[in-house]
Amino acid sequence: LIYIGMMVAQKLKLNFNNKYVAIGSLLLAWHSATMLGGVSLNSNSYTDVVSLTIASLACLYVICYFSKKMERTIGGRILSFIGTESFYIMGLHFIAFKIMALMLGQIGIEQNPAVLMPQTGTSILLLFIYLIGGVMLPLLFIYLLRLLKRITIRCKEKIAVH
């Protein structure tokens, strides 16, 4: 899907600034989700490859349109930083979910850390807690790891000098 999106953007020379295409894409994605059935890549369930590709391209256009609108704002800079660290977030978010479930259990909110996905039910608060934890804990881990690496390198340099 990423490759198809890249090819379409290159061939059509898209710059993602047409609000009418963005609105049309949003409506197409909404129609695909409500009428054709949702897409769940986590469980590999979707109606068919064509509708998956069309809905994905429509969503890609909408995301890129809004991203371009906010790229010079504080929120855009924050999202840009998160995007540059997304590989680590992707790799560590499951562990972060488990840690969040254990932390919530310590304050009396029962969560089962053994399940694959966080159990938020209809709680918007739990959803935001897991969203923030799933992003911030991996970022904190990477920050501490890089800090430890810098300290280790400095110590090695000092030892090498003496």
Coordinates of N, CA and C in Angstrom, one line a residue:
L1 N 0.8 -1.2 0.0 CA 0.0 0.0 0.0 C 0.9 1.3 0.0
I2 N 1.9 1.2 0.8 CA 2.8 2.4 0.8 C 3.5 2.6 -0.6
Y3 N 3.9 1.5 -1.2 CA 4.5 1.6 -2.5 C 3.5 2.2 -3.5
I4 N 2.2 1.7 -3.5 CA 1.2 2.2 -4.4 C 1.0 3.6 -4.2
G5 N 0.9 4.1 -2.9 CA 0.7 5.5 -2.6 C 1.9 6.3 -3.2
M6 N 3.1 5.8 -3.0 CA 4.3 6.6 -3.5 C 4.2 6.7 -5.0
M7 N 3.8 5.6 -5.7 CA 3.8 5.6 -7.2 C 2.7 6.5 -7.7
V8 N 1.5 6.5 -7.0 CA 0.4 7.4 -7.4 C 0.9 8.9 -7.2
A9 N 1.5 9.2 -6.1 CA 1.9 10.5 -5.8 C 3.0 11.0 -6.9
Q10 N 3.9 10.1 -7.3 CA 4.9 10.5 -8.2 C 4.4 10.6 -9.6
K11 N 3.5 9.7 -10.0 CA 3.0 9.7 -11.4 C 2.0 10.9 -11.6
L12 N 1.2 11.2 -10.6 CA 0.2 12.2 -10.7 C 0.8 13.6 -10.3
K13 N 2.0 13.6 -9.7 CA 2.6 14.8 -9.2 C 1.7 15.5 -8.2
L14 N 1.2 14.7 -7.3 CA 0.3 15.3 -6.2 C 1.1 16.2 -5.3
N15 N 0.5 17.3 -4.9 CA 1.1 18.1 -3.9 C 0.2 18.3 -2.7
F16 N -0.9 17.6 -2.7 CA -1.8 17.4 -1.5 C -2.3 18.8 -1.0
N17 N -2.7 19.7 -1.9 CA -3.2 21.0 -1.4 C -4.6 21.3 -2.0
N18 N -5.3 20.4 -2.6 CA -6.6 20.7 -3.2 C -7.6 20.2 -2.2
K19 N -8.3 21.2 -1.6 CA -9.3 20.9 -0.6 C -10.5 20.1 -1.1
Y20 N -10.8 20.3 -2.4 CA -12.0 19.5 -3.0 C -11.6 18.0 -3.1
V21 N -10.4 17.8 -3.5 CA -9.9 16.4 -3.6 C -9.9 15.8 -2.2
A22 N -9.4 16.6 -1.2 CA -9.4 16.1 0.2 C -10.8 15.7 0.7
I23 N -11.8 16.6 0.4 CA -13.1 16.4 0.8 C -13.7 15.1 0.1
G24 N -13.4 15.0 -1.2 CA -13.9 13.8 -1.9 C -13.2 12.6 -1.4
S25 N -12.0 12.6 -1.1 CA -11.2 11.5 -0.6 C -11.8 11.1 0.8
L26 N -12.1 12.1 1.6 CA -12.7 11.8 2.9 C -14.0 11.1 2.8
L27 N -14.8 11.6 1.9 CA -16.2 11.0 1.6 C -16.0 9.6 1.1
L28 N -15.0 9.4 0.2 CA -14.8 8.0 -0.3 C -14.3 7.1 0.8
A29 N -13.4 7.6 1.7 CA -13.0 6.7 2.8 C -14.1 6.4 3.7
W30 N -15.0 7.5 4.0 CA -16.1 7.3 4.9 C -17.1 6.2 4.3
H31 N -17.3 6.4 3.0 CA -18.2 5.4 2.3 C -17.6 4.0 2.4
S32 N -16.4 3.9 2.1 CA -15.7 2.6 2.2 C -15.8 2.0 3.5
A33 N -15.6 2.8 4.6 CA -15.7 2.2 5.9 C -17.1 1.9 6.4
T34 N -18.1 2.7 6.0 CA -19.5 2.4 6.4 C -20.2 1.5 5.5
M35 N -20.1 1.6 4.2 CA -20.9 0.7 3.3 C -20.2 -0.6 3.0
L36 N -18.9 -0.5 2.8 CA -18.2 -1.8 2.3 C -17.7 -2.6 3.5
G37 N -17.7 -2.0 4.7 CA -17.1 -2.7 5.8 C -15.8 -2.1 6.2
G38 N -15.5 -2.1 7.4 CA -14.2 -1.5 7.8 C -13.0 -2.4 7.4
V39 N -11.9 -1.8 7.6 CA -10.6 -2.4 7.3 C -9.9 -2.6 8.6
S40 N -9.5 -3.9 8.8 CA -8.7 -4.1 10.0 C -7.4 -4.9 9.6
L41 N -6.3 -4.1 9.4 CA -5.1 -4.7 8.9 C -4.5 -5.6 10.0
N42 N -4.8 -5.3 11.3 CA -4.3 -6.0 12.4 C -4.8 -7.5 12.3
S43 N -6.0 -7.7 11.9 CA -6.5 -9.1 11.8 C -6.6 -9.5 10.3
N44 N -6.1 -8.7 9.4 CA -6.0 -9.0 8.0 C -7.4 -9.2 7.4
S45 N -8.3 -8.3 7.8 CA -9.7 -8.4 7.3 C -10.1 -7.2 6.5
Y46 N -10.5 -7.4 5.3 CA -11.0 -6.3 4.4 C -11.8 -6.9 3.4
T47 N -12.6 -6.1 2.7 CA -13.6 -6.7 1.7 C -12.9 -7.3 0.5
D48 N -12.1 -6.5 -0.2 CA -11.3 -7.0 -1.3 C -10.1 -6.1 -1.5
V49 N -9.2 -6.5 -2.3 CA -8.0 -5.7 -2.5 C -8.2 -4.4 -3.2
V50 N -9.2 -4.3 -4.1 CA -9.5 -3.1 -4.8 C -10.0 -2.1 -3.8
S51 N -11.0 -2.4 -3.0 CA -11.6 -1.4 -2.1 C -10.5 -1.1 -1.0
L52 N -9.7 -2.0 -0.6 CA -8.6 -1.7 0.3 C -7.7 -0.7 -0.3
T53 N -7.3 -0.8 -1.5 CA -6.3 0.1 -2.2 C -6.9 1.5 -2.3
I54 N -8.2 1.5 -2.8 CA -8.9 2.8 -3.0 C -9.1 3.5 -1.7
A55 N -9.5 2.8 -0.7 CA -9.7 3.5 0.6 C -8.4 3.9 1.2
S56 N -7.4 3.1 1.0 CA -6.1 3.5 1.5 C -5.5 4.8 0.8
L57 N -5.7 4.8 -0.5 CA -5.2 6.0 -1.2 C -6.0 7.2 -0.8
A58 N -7.3 7.1 -0.6 CA -8.2 8.2 -0.2 C -7.7 8.7 1.2
C59 N -7.5 7.8 2.1 CA -7.1 8.1 3.4 C -5.7 8.8 3.4
L60 N -4.8 8.3 2.5 CA -3.5 8.8 2.4 C -3.6 10.3 1.9
Y61 N -4.4 10.6 1.0 CA -4.6 11.9 0.5 C -5.1 12.8 1.6
V62 N -6.1 12.4 2.4 CA -6.6 13.2 3.5 C -5.6 13.5 4.5
I63 N -4.8 12.4 4.9 CA -3.8 12.6 5.9 C -2.7 13.6 5.4
C64 N -2.3 13.4 4.1 CA -1.2 14.3 3.6 C -1.8 15.7 3.5
Y65 N -3.0 15.9 3.1 CA -3.6 17.3 3.0 C -3.6 18.0 4.4
F66 N -4.0 17.3 5.4 CA -4.0 17.9 6.7 C -2.6 18.1 7.3
S67 N -1.7 17.1 6.9 CA -0.3 17.3 7.4 C 0.3 18.5 6.8
K68 N 0.1 18.8 5.5 CA 0.6 20.0 4.9 C 0.0 21.2 5.5
K69 N -1.2 21.2 5.9 CA -1.8 22.3 6.5 C -1.2 22.7 7.9
M70 N -0.8 21.7 8.6 CA -0.3 21.9 9.9 C 1.3 21.8 10.0
E71 N 2.0 21.7 8.9 CA 3.4 21.4 9.0 C 4.2 22.5 9.7
R72 N 3.7 23.7 9.7 CA 4.5 24.9 10.2 C 3.9 25.2 11.6
T73 N 3.1 24.4 12.2 CA 2.5 24.7 13.5 C 3.3 23.9 14.6
I74 N 3.1 24.3 15.8 CA 3.7 23.5 16.9 C 3.3 22.1 16.9
G75 N 2.0 21.8 16.7 CA 1.5 20.5 16.6 C 2.1 19.7 15.4
G76 N 2.3 20.4 14.3 CA 3.0 19.8 13.2 C 4.4 19.4 13.5
R77 N 5.1 20.2 14.3 CA 6.5 19.9 14.7 C 6.6 18.7 15.6
I78 N 5.6 18.7 16.5 CA 5.5 17.5 17.4 C 5.2 16.2 16.6
L79 N 4.3 16.3 15.7 CA 4.0 15.1 14.9 C 5.1 14.7 14.0
S80 N 5.9 15.7 13.5 CA 7.1 15.4 12.7 C 8.1 14.7 13.6
F81 N 8.3 15.1 14.8 CA 9.3 14.5 15.7 C 8.8 13.0 15.9
I82 N 7.5 12.9 16.2 CA 7.0 11.5 16.5 C 7.2 10.7 15.2
G83 N 7.0 11.3 14.1 CA 7.1 10.5 12.8 C 8.6 10.1 12.6
T84 N 9.6 10.9 13.0 CA 10.9 10.5 12.8 C 11.3 9.3 13.7
E85 N 10.6 9.2 14.8 CA 10.9 8.2 15.8 C 9.9 7.0 15.7
S86 N 9.1 7.0 14.6 CA 8.0 6.0 14.5 C 8.4 4.6 14.4
F87 N 9.6 4.4 13.9 CA 10.1 3.0 13.9 C 10.3 2.4 15.3
Y88 N 10.8 3.2 16.2 CA 10.9 2.8 17.6 C 9.6 2.7 18.3
I89 N 8.7 3.6 18.0 CA 7.3 3.5 18.5 C 6.6 2.3 18.1
M90 N 6.8 2.0 16.8 CA 6.1 0.8 16.2 C 6.7 -0.5 16.9
G91 N 8.0 -0.5 17.1 CA 8.6 -1.7 17.7 C 8.3 -1.8 19.2
L92 N 8.1 -0.7 19.9 CA 7.9 -0.8 21.4 C 6.5 -0.5 21.9
H93 N 5.6 -0.2 21.0 CA 4.3 0.1 21.6 C 3.6 -1.0 22.3
F94 N 3.8 -2.3 21.8 CA 3.1 -3.4 22.5 C 3.7 -3.5 24.0
I95 N 5.0 -3.3 24.1 CA 5.5 -3.4 25.5 C 5.0 -2.2 26.3
A96 N 4.8 -1.0 25.7 CA 4.3 0.1 26.4 C 2.8 -0.2 26.8
F97 N 2.1 -0.8 26.0 CA 0.7 -1.2 26.3 C 0.7 -2.1 27.6
K98 N 1.6 -3.1 27.6 CA 1.7 -4.0 28.8 C 2.0 -3.2 30.0
I99 N 3.0 -2.3 29.9 CA 3.4 -1.5 31.1 C 2.2 -0.6 31.5
M100 N 1.5 0.0 30.5 CA 0.4 0.8 30.9 C -0.7 0.0 31.6
A101 N -1.0 -1.2 31.1 CA -2.0 -2.1 31.8 C -1.5 -2.4 33.2
L102 N -0.3 -2.7 33.4 CA 0.2 -2.9 34.8 C 0.1 -1.7 35.7
M103 N 0.4 -0.5 35.1 CA 0.4 0.7 35.9 C -1.1 1.0 36.2
L104 N -2.0 0.8 35.3 CA -3.4 1.1 35.6 C -3.9 0.1 36.6
G105 N -3.5 -1.1 36.6 CA -3.8 -2.1 37.6 C -3.4 -1.7 39.0
Q106 N -2.3 -1.0 39.1 CA -1.8 -0.5 40.4 C -2.6 0.6 41.0
I107 N -3.4 1.3 40.2 CA -4.2 2.4 40.7 C -5.7 1.9 40.7
G108 N -5.9 0.7 40.5 CA -7.3 0.1 40.7 C -8.1 0.0 39.4
I109 N -7.6 0.3 38.3 CA -8.3 0.1 37.0 C -7.8 -1.2 36.4
E110 N -8.7 -2.2 36.5 CA -8.3 -3.5 36.1 C -8.1 -3.6 34.6
Q111 N -6.9 -4.0 34.2 CA -6.6 -4.3 32.8 C -5.8 -5.6 32.7
N112 N -6.1 -6.3 31.7 CA -5.4 -7.6 31.5 C -4.2 -7.4 30.6
P113 N -3.0 -7.4 31.2 CA -1.8 -7.2 30.3 C -1.5 -8.4 29.4
A114 N -2.2 -9.5 29.5 CA -2.0 -10.6 28.6 C -2.7 -10.5 27.3
V115 N -3.7 -9.6 27.2 CA -4.4 -9.5 25.9 C -3.5 -8.8 24.9
L116 N -3.8 -9.0 23.6 CA -3.0 -8.4 22.6 C -3.2 -6.9 22.5
M117 N -4.4 -6.5 22.5 CA -4.8 -5.0 22.4 C -5.3 -4.5 23.7
P118 N -5.1 -3.2 24.0 CA -5.6 -2.6 25.2 C -7.1 -2.7 25.2
Q119 N -7.7 -3.0 26.4 CA -9.1 -3.1 26.5 C -9.7 -1.8 27.0
T120 N -10.1 -0.9 26.1 CA -10.6 0.4 26.5 C -12.1 0.5 26.6
G121 N -12.8 -0.5 25.9 CA -14.2 -0.5 25.9 C -14.7 0.8 25.3
T122 N -15.6 1.5 26.0 CA -16.1 2.8 25.5 C -15.5 4.0 26.2
S123 N -14.4 3.7 26.9 CA -13.8 4.8 27.7 C -12.8 5.6 26.9
I124 N -13.2 6.9 26.6 CA -12.3 7.7 25.9 C -11.0 8.0 26.7
L125 N -11.2 8.2 28.0 CA -10.0 8.4 28.9 C -9.0 7.3 28.8
L126 N -9.5 6.1 28.8 CA -8.5 4.9 28.7 C -7.9 4.9 27.3
L127 N -8.6 5.3 26.3 CA -8.1 5.3 25.0 C -6.9 6.3 24.9
F128 N -7.2 7.5 25.4 CA -6.1 8.5 25.4 C -4.9 8.2 26.3
I129 N -5.2 7.5 27.4 CA -4.1 7.0 28.3 C -3.2 6.0 27.5
Y130 N -3.8 5.1 26.8 CA -3.0 4.1 26.1 C -2.4 4.8 24.9
L131 N -3.0 5.7 24.2 CA -2.5 6.5 23.1 C -1.2 7.2 23.5
I132 N -1.3 8.0 24.6 CA -0.2 8.8 25.1 C 0.9 7.8 25.6
G133 N 0.6 6.8 26.4 CA 1.5 5.8 26.9 C 2.2 5.1 25.7
G134 N 1.4 4.7 24.7 CA 2.0 3.9 23.6 C 3.0 4.7 22.8
V135 N 2.9 6.0 22.8 CA 3.8 6.9 22.1 C 5.0 7.3 23.1
M136 N 4.6 7.8 24.2 CA 5.6 8.5 25.1 C 6.5 7.5 25.8
L137 N 6.1 6.3 26.2 CA 7.0 5.3 26.8 C 8.1 4.9 25.8
P138 N 7.8 4.6 24.5 CA 8.9 4.2 23.6 C 9.8 5.4 23.4
L139 N 9.3 6.7 23.3 CA 10.1 7.8 23.2 C 11.0 8.0 24.4
L140 N 10.5 7.8 25.5 CA 11.3 7.9 26.8 C 12.4 6.9 26.8
F141 N 12.1 5.7 26.4 CA 13.1 4.6 26.3 C 14.2 4.9 25.4
I142 N 13.8 5.4 24.2 CA 14.8 5.7 23.2 C 15.7 6.9 23.7
Y143 N 15.1 7.9 24.3 CA 15.8 9.0 24.8 C 16.8 8.6 25.9
L144 N 16.4 7.7 26.8 CA 17.3 7.2 27.8 C 18.4 6.4 27.2
L145 N 18.1 5.6 26.2 CA 19.1 4.7 25.6 C 20.1 5.6 24.9
R146 N 19.7 6.6 24.2 CA 20.7 7.5 23.5 C 21.5 8.3 24.5
L147 N 20.9 8.7 25.6 CA 21.6 9.4 26.7 C 22.7 8.5 27.3
L148 N 22.3 7.2 27.5 CA 23.3 6.2 28.0 C 24.4 6.0 27.0
K149 N 24.1 6.0 25.8 CA 25.1 5.8 24.7 C 26.1 7.0 24.7
R150 N 25.6 8.3 24.8 CA 26.4 9.4 24.9 C 27.3 9.4 26.1
I151 N 26.8 9.1 27.2 CA 27.6 9.0 28.5 C 28.7 7.9 28.3
T152 N 28.3 6.8 27.8 CA 29.3 5.7 27.6 C 30.4 6.2 26.7
I153 N 30.1 6.8 25.6 CA 31.1 7.3 24.6 C 32.0 8.3 25.3
R154 N 31.4 9.2 26.1 CA 32.3 10.2 26.8 C 33.2 9.6 27.8
C155 N 32.7 8.6 28.5 CA 33.6 7.9 29.4 C 34.7 7.2 28.7
K156 N 34.4 6.5 27.6 CA 35.5 5.8 26.8 C 36.5 6.8 26.3
E157 N 36.0 8.0 25.9 CA 37.0 9.0 25.4 C 37.9 9.5 26.5
K158 N 37.3 9.7 27.7 CA 38.1 10.2 28.9 C 39.1 9.1 29.3
I159 N 38.7 7.8 29.2 CA 39.6 6.7 29.6 C 40.7 6.6 28.6
A160 N 40.4 6.8 27.3 CA 41.4 6.7 26.2 C 42.4 7.9 26.3
V161 N 42.0 9.0 26.8 CA 42.9 10.2 26.9 C 43.9 9.9 28.0
H162 N 43.5 9.3 29.1 CA 44.3 9.1 30.3 C 45.1 7.9 30.1

